[in-house]
CSV table of C-alpha atoms and ligand atoms in Angstrom, one decimal:
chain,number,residue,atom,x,y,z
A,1,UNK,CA,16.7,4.7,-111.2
A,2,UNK,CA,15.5,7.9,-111.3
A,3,UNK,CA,17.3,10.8,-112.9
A,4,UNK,CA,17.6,14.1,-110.6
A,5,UNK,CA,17.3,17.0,-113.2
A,6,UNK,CA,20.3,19.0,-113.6
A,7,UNK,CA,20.0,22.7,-112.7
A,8,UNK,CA,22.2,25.1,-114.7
A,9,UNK,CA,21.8,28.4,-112.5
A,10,UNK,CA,26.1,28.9,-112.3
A,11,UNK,CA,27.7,29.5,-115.5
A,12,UNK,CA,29.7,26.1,-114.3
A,13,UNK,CA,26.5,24.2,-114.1
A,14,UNK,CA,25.4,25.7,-117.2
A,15,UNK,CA,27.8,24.4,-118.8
A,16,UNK,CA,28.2,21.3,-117.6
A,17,UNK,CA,24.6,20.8,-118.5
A,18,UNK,CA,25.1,22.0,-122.2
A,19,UNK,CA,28.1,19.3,-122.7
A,20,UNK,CA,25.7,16.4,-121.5
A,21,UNK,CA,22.6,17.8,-123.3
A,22,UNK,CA,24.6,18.0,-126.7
A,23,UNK,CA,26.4,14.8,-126.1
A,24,UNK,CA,22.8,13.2,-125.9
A,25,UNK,CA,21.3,14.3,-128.8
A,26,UNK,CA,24.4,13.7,-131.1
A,27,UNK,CA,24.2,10.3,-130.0
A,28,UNK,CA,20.5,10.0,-130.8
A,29,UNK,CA,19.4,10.2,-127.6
A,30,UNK,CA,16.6,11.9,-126.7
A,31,UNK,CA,16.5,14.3,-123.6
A,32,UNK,CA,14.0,16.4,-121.6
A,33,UNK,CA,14.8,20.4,-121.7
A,34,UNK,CA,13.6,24.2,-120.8
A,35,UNK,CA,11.4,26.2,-123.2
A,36,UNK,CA,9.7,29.1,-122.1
A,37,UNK,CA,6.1,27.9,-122.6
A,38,UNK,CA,6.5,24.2,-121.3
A,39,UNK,CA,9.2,21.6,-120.7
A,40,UNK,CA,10.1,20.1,-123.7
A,41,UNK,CA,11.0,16.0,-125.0
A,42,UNK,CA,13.8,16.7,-127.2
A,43,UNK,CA,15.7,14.8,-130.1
A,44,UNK,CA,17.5,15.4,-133.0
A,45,UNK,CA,14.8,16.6,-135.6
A,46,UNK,CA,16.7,14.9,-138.8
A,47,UNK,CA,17.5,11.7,-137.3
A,48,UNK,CA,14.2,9.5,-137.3
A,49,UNK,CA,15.7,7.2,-135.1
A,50,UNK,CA,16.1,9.6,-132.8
A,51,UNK,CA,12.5,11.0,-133.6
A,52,UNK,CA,10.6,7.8,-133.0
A,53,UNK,CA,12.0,7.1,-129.4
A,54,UNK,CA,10.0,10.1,-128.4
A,55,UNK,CA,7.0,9.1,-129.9
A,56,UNK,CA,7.7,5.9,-127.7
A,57,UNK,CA,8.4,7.4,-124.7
A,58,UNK,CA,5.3,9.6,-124.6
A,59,UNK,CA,3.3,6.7,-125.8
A,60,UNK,CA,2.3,9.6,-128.5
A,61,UNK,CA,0.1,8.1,-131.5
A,62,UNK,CA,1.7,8.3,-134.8
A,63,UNK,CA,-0.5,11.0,-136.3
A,64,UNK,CA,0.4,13.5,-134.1
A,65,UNK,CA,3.2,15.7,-135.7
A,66,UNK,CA,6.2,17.3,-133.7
A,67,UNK,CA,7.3,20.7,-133.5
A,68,UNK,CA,10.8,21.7,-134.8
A,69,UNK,CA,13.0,24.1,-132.7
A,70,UNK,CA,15.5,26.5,-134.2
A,71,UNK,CA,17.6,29.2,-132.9
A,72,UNK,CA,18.0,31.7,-135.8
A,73,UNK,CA,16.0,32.1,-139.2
A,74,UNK,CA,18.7,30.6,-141.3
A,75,UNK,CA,17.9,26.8,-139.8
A,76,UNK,CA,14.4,28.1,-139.4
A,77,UNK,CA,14.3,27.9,-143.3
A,78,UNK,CA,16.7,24.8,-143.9
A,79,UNK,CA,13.4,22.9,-142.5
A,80,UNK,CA,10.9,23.9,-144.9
A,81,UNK,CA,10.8,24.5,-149.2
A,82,UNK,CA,9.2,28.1,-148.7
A,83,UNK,CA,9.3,31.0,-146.4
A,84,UNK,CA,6.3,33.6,-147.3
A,85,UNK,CA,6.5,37.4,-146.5
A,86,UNK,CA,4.1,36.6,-143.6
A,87,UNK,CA,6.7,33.6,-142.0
A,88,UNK,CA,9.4,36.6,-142.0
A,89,UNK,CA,7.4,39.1,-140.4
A,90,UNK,CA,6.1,36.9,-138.0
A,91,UNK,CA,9.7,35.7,-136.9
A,92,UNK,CA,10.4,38.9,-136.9
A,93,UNK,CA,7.6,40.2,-134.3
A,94,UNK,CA,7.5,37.1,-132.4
A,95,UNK,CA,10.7,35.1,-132.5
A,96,UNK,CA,12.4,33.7,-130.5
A,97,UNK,CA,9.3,33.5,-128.4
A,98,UNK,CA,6.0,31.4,-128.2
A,99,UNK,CA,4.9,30.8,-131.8
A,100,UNK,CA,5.3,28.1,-133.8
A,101,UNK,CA,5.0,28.7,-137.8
A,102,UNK,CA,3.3,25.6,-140.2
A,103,UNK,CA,4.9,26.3,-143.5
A,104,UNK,CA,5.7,23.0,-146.2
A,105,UNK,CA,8.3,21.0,-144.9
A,106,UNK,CA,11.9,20.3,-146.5
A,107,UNK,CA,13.7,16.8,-147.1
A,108,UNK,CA,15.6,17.8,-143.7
A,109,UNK,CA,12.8,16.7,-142.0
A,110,UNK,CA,11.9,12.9,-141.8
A,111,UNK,CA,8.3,11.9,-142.2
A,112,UNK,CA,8.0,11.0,-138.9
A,113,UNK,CA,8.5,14.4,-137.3
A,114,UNK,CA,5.4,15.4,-139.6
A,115,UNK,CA,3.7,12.6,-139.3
A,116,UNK,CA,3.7,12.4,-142.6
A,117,UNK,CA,2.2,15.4,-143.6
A,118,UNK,CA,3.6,18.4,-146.4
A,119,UNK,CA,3.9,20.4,-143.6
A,120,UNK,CA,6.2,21.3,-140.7
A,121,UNK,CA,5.5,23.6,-137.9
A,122,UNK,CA,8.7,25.7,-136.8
A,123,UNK,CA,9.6,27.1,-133.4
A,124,UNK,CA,12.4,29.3,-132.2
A,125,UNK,CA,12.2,29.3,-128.4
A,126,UNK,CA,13.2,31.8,-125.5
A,127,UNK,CA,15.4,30.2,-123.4
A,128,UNK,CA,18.9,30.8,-122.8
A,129,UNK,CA,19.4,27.0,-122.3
A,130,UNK,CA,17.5,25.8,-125.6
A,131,UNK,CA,18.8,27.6,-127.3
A,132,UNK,CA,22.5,27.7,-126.5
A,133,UNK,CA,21.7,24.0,-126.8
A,134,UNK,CA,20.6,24.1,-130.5
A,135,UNK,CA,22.9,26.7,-131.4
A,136,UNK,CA,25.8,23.7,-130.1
A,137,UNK,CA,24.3,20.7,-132.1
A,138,UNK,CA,23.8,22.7,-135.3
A,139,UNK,CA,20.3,20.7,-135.7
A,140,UNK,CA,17.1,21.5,-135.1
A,141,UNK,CA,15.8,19.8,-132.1
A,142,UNK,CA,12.0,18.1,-132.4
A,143,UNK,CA,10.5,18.4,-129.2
A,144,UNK,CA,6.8,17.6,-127.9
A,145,UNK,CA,6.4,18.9,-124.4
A,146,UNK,CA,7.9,16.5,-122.0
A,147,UNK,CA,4.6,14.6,-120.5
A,148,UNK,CA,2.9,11.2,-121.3
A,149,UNK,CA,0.1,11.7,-124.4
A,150,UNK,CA,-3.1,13.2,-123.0
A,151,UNK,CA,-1.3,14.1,-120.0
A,152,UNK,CA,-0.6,17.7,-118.3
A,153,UNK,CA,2.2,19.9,-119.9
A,154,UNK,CA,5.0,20.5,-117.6
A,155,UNK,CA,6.3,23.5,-116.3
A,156,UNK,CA,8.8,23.0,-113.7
A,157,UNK,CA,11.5,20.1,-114.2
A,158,UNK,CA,9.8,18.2,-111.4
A,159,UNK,CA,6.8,17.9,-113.5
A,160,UNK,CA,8.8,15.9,-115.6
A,161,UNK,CA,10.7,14.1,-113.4
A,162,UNK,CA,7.4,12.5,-111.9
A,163,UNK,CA,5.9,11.7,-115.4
A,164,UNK,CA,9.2,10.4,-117.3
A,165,UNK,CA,11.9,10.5,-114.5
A,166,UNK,CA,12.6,6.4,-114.6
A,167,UNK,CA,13.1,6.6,-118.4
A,168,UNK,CA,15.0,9.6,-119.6
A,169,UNK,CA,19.0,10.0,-119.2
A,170,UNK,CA,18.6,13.6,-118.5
A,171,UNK,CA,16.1,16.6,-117.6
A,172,UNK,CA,17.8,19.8,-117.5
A,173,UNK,CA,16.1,22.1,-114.7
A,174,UNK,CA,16.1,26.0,-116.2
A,175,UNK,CA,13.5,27.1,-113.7
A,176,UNK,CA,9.8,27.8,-113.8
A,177,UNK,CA,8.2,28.1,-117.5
A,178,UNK,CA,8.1,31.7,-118.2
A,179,UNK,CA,4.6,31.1,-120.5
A,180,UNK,CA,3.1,28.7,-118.9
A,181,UNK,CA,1.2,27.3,-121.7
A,182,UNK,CA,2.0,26.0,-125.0
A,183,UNK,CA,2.8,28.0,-128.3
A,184,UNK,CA,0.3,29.5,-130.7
A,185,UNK,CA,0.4,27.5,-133.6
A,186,UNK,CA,-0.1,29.4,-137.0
A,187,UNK,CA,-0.8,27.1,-140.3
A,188,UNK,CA,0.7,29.8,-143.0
A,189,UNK,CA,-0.1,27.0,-145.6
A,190,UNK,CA,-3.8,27.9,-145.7
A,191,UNK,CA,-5.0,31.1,-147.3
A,192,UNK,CA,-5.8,33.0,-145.1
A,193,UNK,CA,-3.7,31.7,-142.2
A,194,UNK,CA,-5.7,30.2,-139.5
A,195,UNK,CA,-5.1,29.3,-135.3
A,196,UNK,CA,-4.5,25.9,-135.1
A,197,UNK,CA,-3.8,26.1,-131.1
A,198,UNK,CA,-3.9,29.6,-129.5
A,199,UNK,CA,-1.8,31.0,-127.3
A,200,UNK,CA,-0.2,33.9,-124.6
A,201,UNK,CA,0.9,35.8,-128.3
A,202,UNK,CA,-2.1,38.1,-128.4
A,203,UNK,CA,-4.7,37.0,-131.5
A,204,UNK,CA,-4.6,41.1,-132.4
A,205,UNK,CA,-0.6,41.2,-132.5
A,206,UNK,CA,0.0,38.5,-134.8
A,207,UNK,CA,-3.3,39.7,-136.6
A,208,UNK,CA,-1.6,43.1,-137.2
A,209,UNK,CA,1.5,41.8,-138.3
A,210,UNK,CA,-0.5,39.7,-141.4
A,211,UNK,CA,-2.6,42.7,-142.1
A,212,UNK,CA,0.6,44.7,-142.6
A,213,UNK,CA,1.9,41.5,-145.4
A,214,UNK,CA,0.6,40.8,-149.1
A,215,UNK,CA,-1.0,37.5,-148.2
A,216,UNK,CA,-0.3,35.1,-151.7
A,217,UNK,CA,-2.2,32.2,-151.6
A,218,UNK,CA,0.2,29.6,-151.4
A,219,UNK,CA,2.0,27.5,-154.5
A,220,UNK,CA,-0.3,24.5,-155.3
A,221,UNK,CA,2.9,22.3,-154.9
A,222,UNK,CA,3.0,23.7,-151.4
A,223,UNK,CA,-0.5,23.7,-150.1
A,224,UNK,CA,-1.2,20.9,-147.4
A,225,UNK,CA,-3.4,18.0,-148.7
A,226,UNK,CA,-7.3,17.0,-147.9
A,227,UNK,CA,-7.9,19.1,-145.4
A,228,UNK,CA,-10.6,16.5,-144.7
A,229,UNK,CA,-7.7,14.7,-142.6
A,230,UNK,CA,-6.6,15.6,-139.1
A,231,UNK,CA,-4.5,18.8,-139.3
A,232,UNK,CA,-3.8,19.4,-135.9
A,233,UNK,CA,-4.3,17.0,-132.6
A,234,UNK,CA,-4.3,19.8,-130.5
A,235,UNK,CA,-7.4,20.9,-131.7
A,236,UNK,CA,-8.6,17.2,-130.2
A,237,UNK,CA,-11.4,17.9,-127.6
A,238,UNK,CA,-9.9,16.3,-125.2
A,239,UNK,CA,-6.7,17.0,-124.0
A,240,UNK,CA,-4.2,19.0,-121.5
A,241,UNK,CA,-5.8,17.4,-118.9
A,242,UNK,CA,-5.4,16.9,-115.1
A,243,UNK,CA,-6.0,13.1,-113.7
A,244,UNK,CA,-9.0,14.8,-111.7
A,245,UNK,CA,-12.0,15.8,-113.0
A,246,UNK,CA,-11.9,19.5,-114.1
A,247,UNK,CA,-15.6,21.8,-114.0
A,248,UNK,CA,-15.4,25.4,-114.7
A,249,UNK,CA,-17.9,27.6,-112.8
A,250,UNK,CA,-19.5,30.8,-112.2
A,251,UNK,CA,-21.6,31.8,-109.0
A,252,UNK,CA,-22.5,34.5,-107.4
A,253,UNK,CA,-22.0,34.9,-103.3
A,254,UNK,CA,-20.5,32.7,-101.1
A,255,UNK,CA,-23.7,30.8,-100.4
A,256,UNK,CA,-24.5,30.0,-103.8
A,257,UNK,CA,-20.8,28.8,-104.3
A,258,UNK,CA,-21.7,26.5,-101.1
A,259,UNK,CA,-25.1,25.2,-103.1
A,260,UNK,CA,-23.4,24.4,-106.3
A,261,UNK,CA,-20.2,22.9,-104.7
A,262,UNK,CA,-22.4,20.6,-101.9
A,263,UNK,CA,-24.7,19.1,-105.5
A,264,UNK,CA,-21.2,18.4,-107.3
A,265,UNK,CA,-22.2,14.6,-106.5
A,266,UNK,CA,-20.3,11.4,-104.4
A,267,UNK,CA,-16.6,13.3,-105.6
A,268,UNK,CA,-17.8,16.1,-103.1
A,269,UNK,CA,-15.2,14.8,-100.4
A,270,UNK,CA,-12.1,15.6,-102.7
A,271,UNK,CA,-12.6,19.1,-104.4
A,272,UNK,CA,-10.0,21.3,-105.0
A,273,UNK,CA,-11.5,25.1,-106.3
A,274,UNK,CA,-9.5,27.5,-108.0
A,275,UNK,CA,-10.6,31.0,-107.7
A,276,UNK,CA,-9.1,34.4,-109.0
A,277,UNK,CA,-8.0,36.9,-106.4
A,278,UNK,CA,-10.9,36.6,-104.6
A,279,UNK,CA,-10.9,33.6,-101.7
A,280,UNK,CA,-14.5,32.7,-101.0
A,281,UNK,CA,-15.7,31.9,-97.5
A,282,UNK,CA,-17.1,28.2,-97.8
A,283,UNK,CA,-19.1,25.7,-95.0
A,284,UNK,CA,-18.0,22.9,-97.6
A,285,UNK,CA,-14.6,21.5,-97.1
A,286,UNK,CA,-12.9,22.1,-99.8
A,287,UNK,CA,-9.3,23.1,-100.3
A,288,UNK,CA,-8.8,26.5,-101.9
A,289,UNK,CA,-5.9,28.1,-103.9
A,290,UNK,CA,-6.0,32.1,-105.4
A,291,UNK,CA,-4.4,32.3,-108.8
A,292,UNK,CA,-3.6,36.2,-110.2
A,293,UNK,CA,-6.6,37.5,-111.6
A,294,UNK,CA,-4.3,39.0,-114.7
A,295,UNK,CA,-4.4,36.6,-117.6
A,296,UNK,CA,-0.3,36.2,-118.4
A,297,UNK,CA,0.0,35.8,-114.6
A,298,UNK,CA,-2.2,33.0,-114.3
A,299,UNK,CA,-1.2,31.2,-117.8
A,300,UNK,CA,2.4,31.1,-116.1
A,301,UNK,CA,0.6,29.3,-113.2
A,302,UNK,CA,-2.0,27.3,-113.7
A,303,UNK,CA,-0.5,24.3,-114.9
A,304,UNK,CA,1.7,24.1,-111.9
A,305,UNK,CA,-1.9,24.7,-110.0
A,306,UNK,CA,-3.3,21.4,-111.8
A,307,UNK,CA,-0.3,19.4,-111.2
A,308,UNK,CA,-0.2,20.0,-107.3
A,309,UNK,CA,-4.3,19.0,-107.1
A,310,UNK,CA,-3.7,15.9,-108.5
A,311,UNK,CA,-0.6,15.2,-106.7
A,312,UNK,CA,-2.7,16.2,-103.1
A,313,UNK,CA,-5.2,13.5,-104.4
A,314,UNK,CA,-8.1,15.5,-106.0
A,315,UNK,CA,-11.4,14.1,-107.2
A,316,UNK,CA,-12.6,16.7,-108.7
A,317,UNK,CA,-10.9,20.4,-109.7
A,318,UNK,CA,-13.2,23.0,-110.0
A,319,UNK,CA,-11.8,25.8,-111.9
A,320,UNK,CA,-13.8,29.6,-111.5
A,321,UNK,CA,-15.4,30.3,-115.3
A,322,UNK,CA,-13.0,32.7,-117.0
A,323,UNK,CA,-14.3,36.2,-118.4
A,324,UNK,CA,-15.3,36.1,-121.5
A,325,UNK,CA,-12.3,38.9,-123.2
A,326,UNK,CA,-9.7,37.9,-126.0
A,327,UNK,CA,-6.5,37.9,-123.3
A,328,UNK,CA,-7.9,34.9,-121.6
A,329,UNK,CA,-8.9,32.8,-124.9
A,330,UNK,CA,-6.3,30.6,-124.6
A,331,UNK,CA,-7.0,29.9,-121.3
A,332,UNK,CA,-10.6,29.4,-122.0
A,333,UNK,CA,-9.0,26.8,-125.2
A,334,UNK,CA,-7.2,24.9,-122.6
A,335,UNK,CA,-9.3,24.4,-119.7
A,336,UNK,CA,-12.4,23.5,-121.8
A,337,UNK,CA,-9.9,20.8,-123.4
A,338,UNK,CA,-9.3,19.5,-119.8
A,339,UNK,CA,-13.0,19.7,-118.3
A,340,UNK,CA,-14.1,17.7,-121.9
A,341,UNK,CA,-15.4,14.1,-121.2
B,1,LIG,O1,5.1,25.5,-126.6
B,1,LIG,C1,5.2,24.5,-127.3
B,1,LIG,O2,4.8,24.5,-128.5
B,1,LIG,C2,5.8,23.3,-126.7
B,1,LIG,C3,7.3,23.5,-126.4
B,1,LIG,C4,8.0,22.3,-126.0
B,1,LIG,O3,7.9,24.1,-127.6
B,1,LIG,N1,5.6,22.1,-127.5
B,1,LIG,C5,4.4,21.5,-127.6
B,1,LIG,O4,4.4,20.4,-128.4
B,1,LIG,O5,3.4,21.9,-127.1
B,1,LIG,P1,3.2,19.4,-128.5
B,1,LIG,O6,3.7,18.3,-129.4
B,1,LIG,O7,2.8,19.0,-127.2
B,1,LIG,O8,2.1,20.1,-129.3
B,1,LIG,C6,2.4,20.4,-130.6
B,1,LIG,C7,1.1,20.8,-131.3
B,1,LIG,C8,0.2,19.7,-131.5
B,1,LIG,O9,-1.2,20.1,-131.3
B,1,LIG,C9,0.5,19.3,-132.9
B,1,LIG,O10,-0.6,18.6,-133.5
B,1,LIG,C10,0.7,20.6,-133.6
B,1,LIG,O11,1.4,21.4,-132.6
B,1,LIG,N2,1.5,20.5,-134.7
B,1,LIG,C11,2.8,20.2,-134.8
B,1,LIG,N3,3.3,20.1,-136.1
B,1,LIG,C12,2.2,20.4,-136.9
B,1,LIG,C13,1.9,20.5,-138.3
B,1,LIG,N4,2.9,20.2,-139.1
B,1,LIG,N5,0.7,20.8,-138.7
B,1,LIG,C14,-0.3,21.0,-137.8
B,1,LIG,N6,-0.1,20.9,-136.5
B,1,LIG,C15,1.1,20.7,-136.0
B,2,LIG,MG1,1.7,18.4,-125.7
């Protein structure tokens, strides 16, 4: 059987949706739902039970902790032991919107959300849906994004229905990600802060919005242990990644696209190339598609991009190098994840 996602564009069907969502999670269930970076796999964060059928579905591995989802600050800081001057500001720029806050987790929040670590990173998300949802259940909701581990983040309920559609009771359809690409992720427990995953938030808002706090380093009792252990699996080299092989290249004219694209070995019969706003004339046959050459434009599109050249049966994606400016960092983060051996 596979489930049909459940769109939610009539009030009706919105709330019709909501009843089924929230009926779900109470029960421990765990269900696949709108964010506005990526789709997201969600459960009940405080119910472990609940918490470890994601990790099953995903076929995640244990070590890789799970972001919480709130809808206001008050359940924001039910989930963790202290909120710093910097989480409030921050929350205060950015929320609800694509940031997810590390600060030292609370006994809300079972070991295996974290896996097992002091610390807990917190999300408060911009969608309607998500949001109404949370706001219903009174819980946060833990939620990885909604593909199998190492796979590609989804951003259109289809995406999930075609990784997880045979296993999950229901994916709610709230349209195209907005984003396109995960959250920043912020560790506040470090002093200074640091990136752990970057993200659409630009690196000089949130930077201005920390220069304007008191940074304190945190409480010993609330700094995260041996840093010497894995903090953060995002930061893994490889990952995000399409099933086709991924390059990134630069050329110069059409010809010397031709060149490099006819030495790109026995794959050569298969290659999708992704340009920006410019379509190159090519001799080679190779399928072409023209992403926006403005950085939020293509963030909100690229995954979609990836998806559709490995559903067309591509050998081999060759992505046009990015320019080197801070808007398209975490752009630069992501594809360099997915062209990693
Ligand atoms: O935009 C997003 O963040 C999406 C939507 C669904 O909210 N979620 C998402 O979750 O991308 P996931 O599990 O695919 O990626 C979460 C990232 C991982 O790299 C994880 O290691 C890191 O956040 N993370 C989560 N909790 C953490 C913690 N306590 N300490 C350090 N890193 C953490
Ligand atoms: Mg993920």
């Amino acid at each position: 059987m596979m489930t049909a996602p459940l769109p939610i564009h009539t009030p009706e069907l919105f709330a019709a949706a909501m009843t089924r969502a929230v009926d779900l999670l109470r029960a421990g269930e765990v269900v696949a739902l709108p964010t506005e970076t990526v789709y997201g796999l969600a459960a009940n964060a405080c119910n472990a039970e609940a918490v470890a059928k994601i990790y099953t579905l995903k076929g995640r591995p244990a070590h890789n902790p799970i972001i919480v989802h709130v809808a206001d600050e008050t359940l924001a800081r039910q989930c963790v032991t202290h909120w710093p001057e910097s989480a409030a500001q921050l929350a205060r720029s950015f929320w609800p919107g694509p940031l997810t806050l590390v600060l030292p987790r609370s006994p809300l929040i079972p070991d295996l959300v974290t896996a097992g670590g002091p610390t807990v990173g917190i999300r408060w998300p911009n969608h309607p849906f998500m949001q109404a949802v949370i706001r219903a259940c009174g819980f946060p909701l833990a939620a990885p994004s909604a593909n199998l581990a190492n796979a590609l983040s989804p951003t259109t309920a289809s995406h999930v229905q075609k990784q997880l559609g045979s296993v999950l009771p229901l994916i709610v359809d709230g349209g195209p990600a907005q984003v396109g690409i995960e959250s920043t992720v912020l560790d506040l427990t470090t002093h200074p802060p640091r990136v752990l995953r970057p993200g659409m938030i630009p690196e000089e808002s949130w930077q201005a919005v920390l220069a304007s706090v008191t940074l304190r380093p945190p409480a010993a009792s609330d700094q995260a242990v041996a840093s010497t252990e894995l903090r953060s699996p995002g930061l893994l080299r490889k990952h995000y990644a399409p099933r086709a092989k991924l390059r990134l290249l630069a050329w110069g004219d059409d010809g010397d696209l031709t060149r490099q694209l006819a030495s790109a070995g026995p794959t050569a019969s298969r290659i999708h190339l992704i340009t920006r706003a410019r379509t190159p004339r090519l001799t080679t046959n190779v399928v072409v598609s023209v992403l926006p050459s403005d950085p939020v434009a293509f963030a909100r599109e690229i995954y979609a991009e990836l998806h559709r050249c490995d559903e067309a049966g591509a050998q081999l994606i060759v992505v046009e190098a990015l320019p080197d400016l801070p808007a398209w960092r975490p752009l630069q983060d992501r594809l360099n994840r997915a062209a990693a051996d």
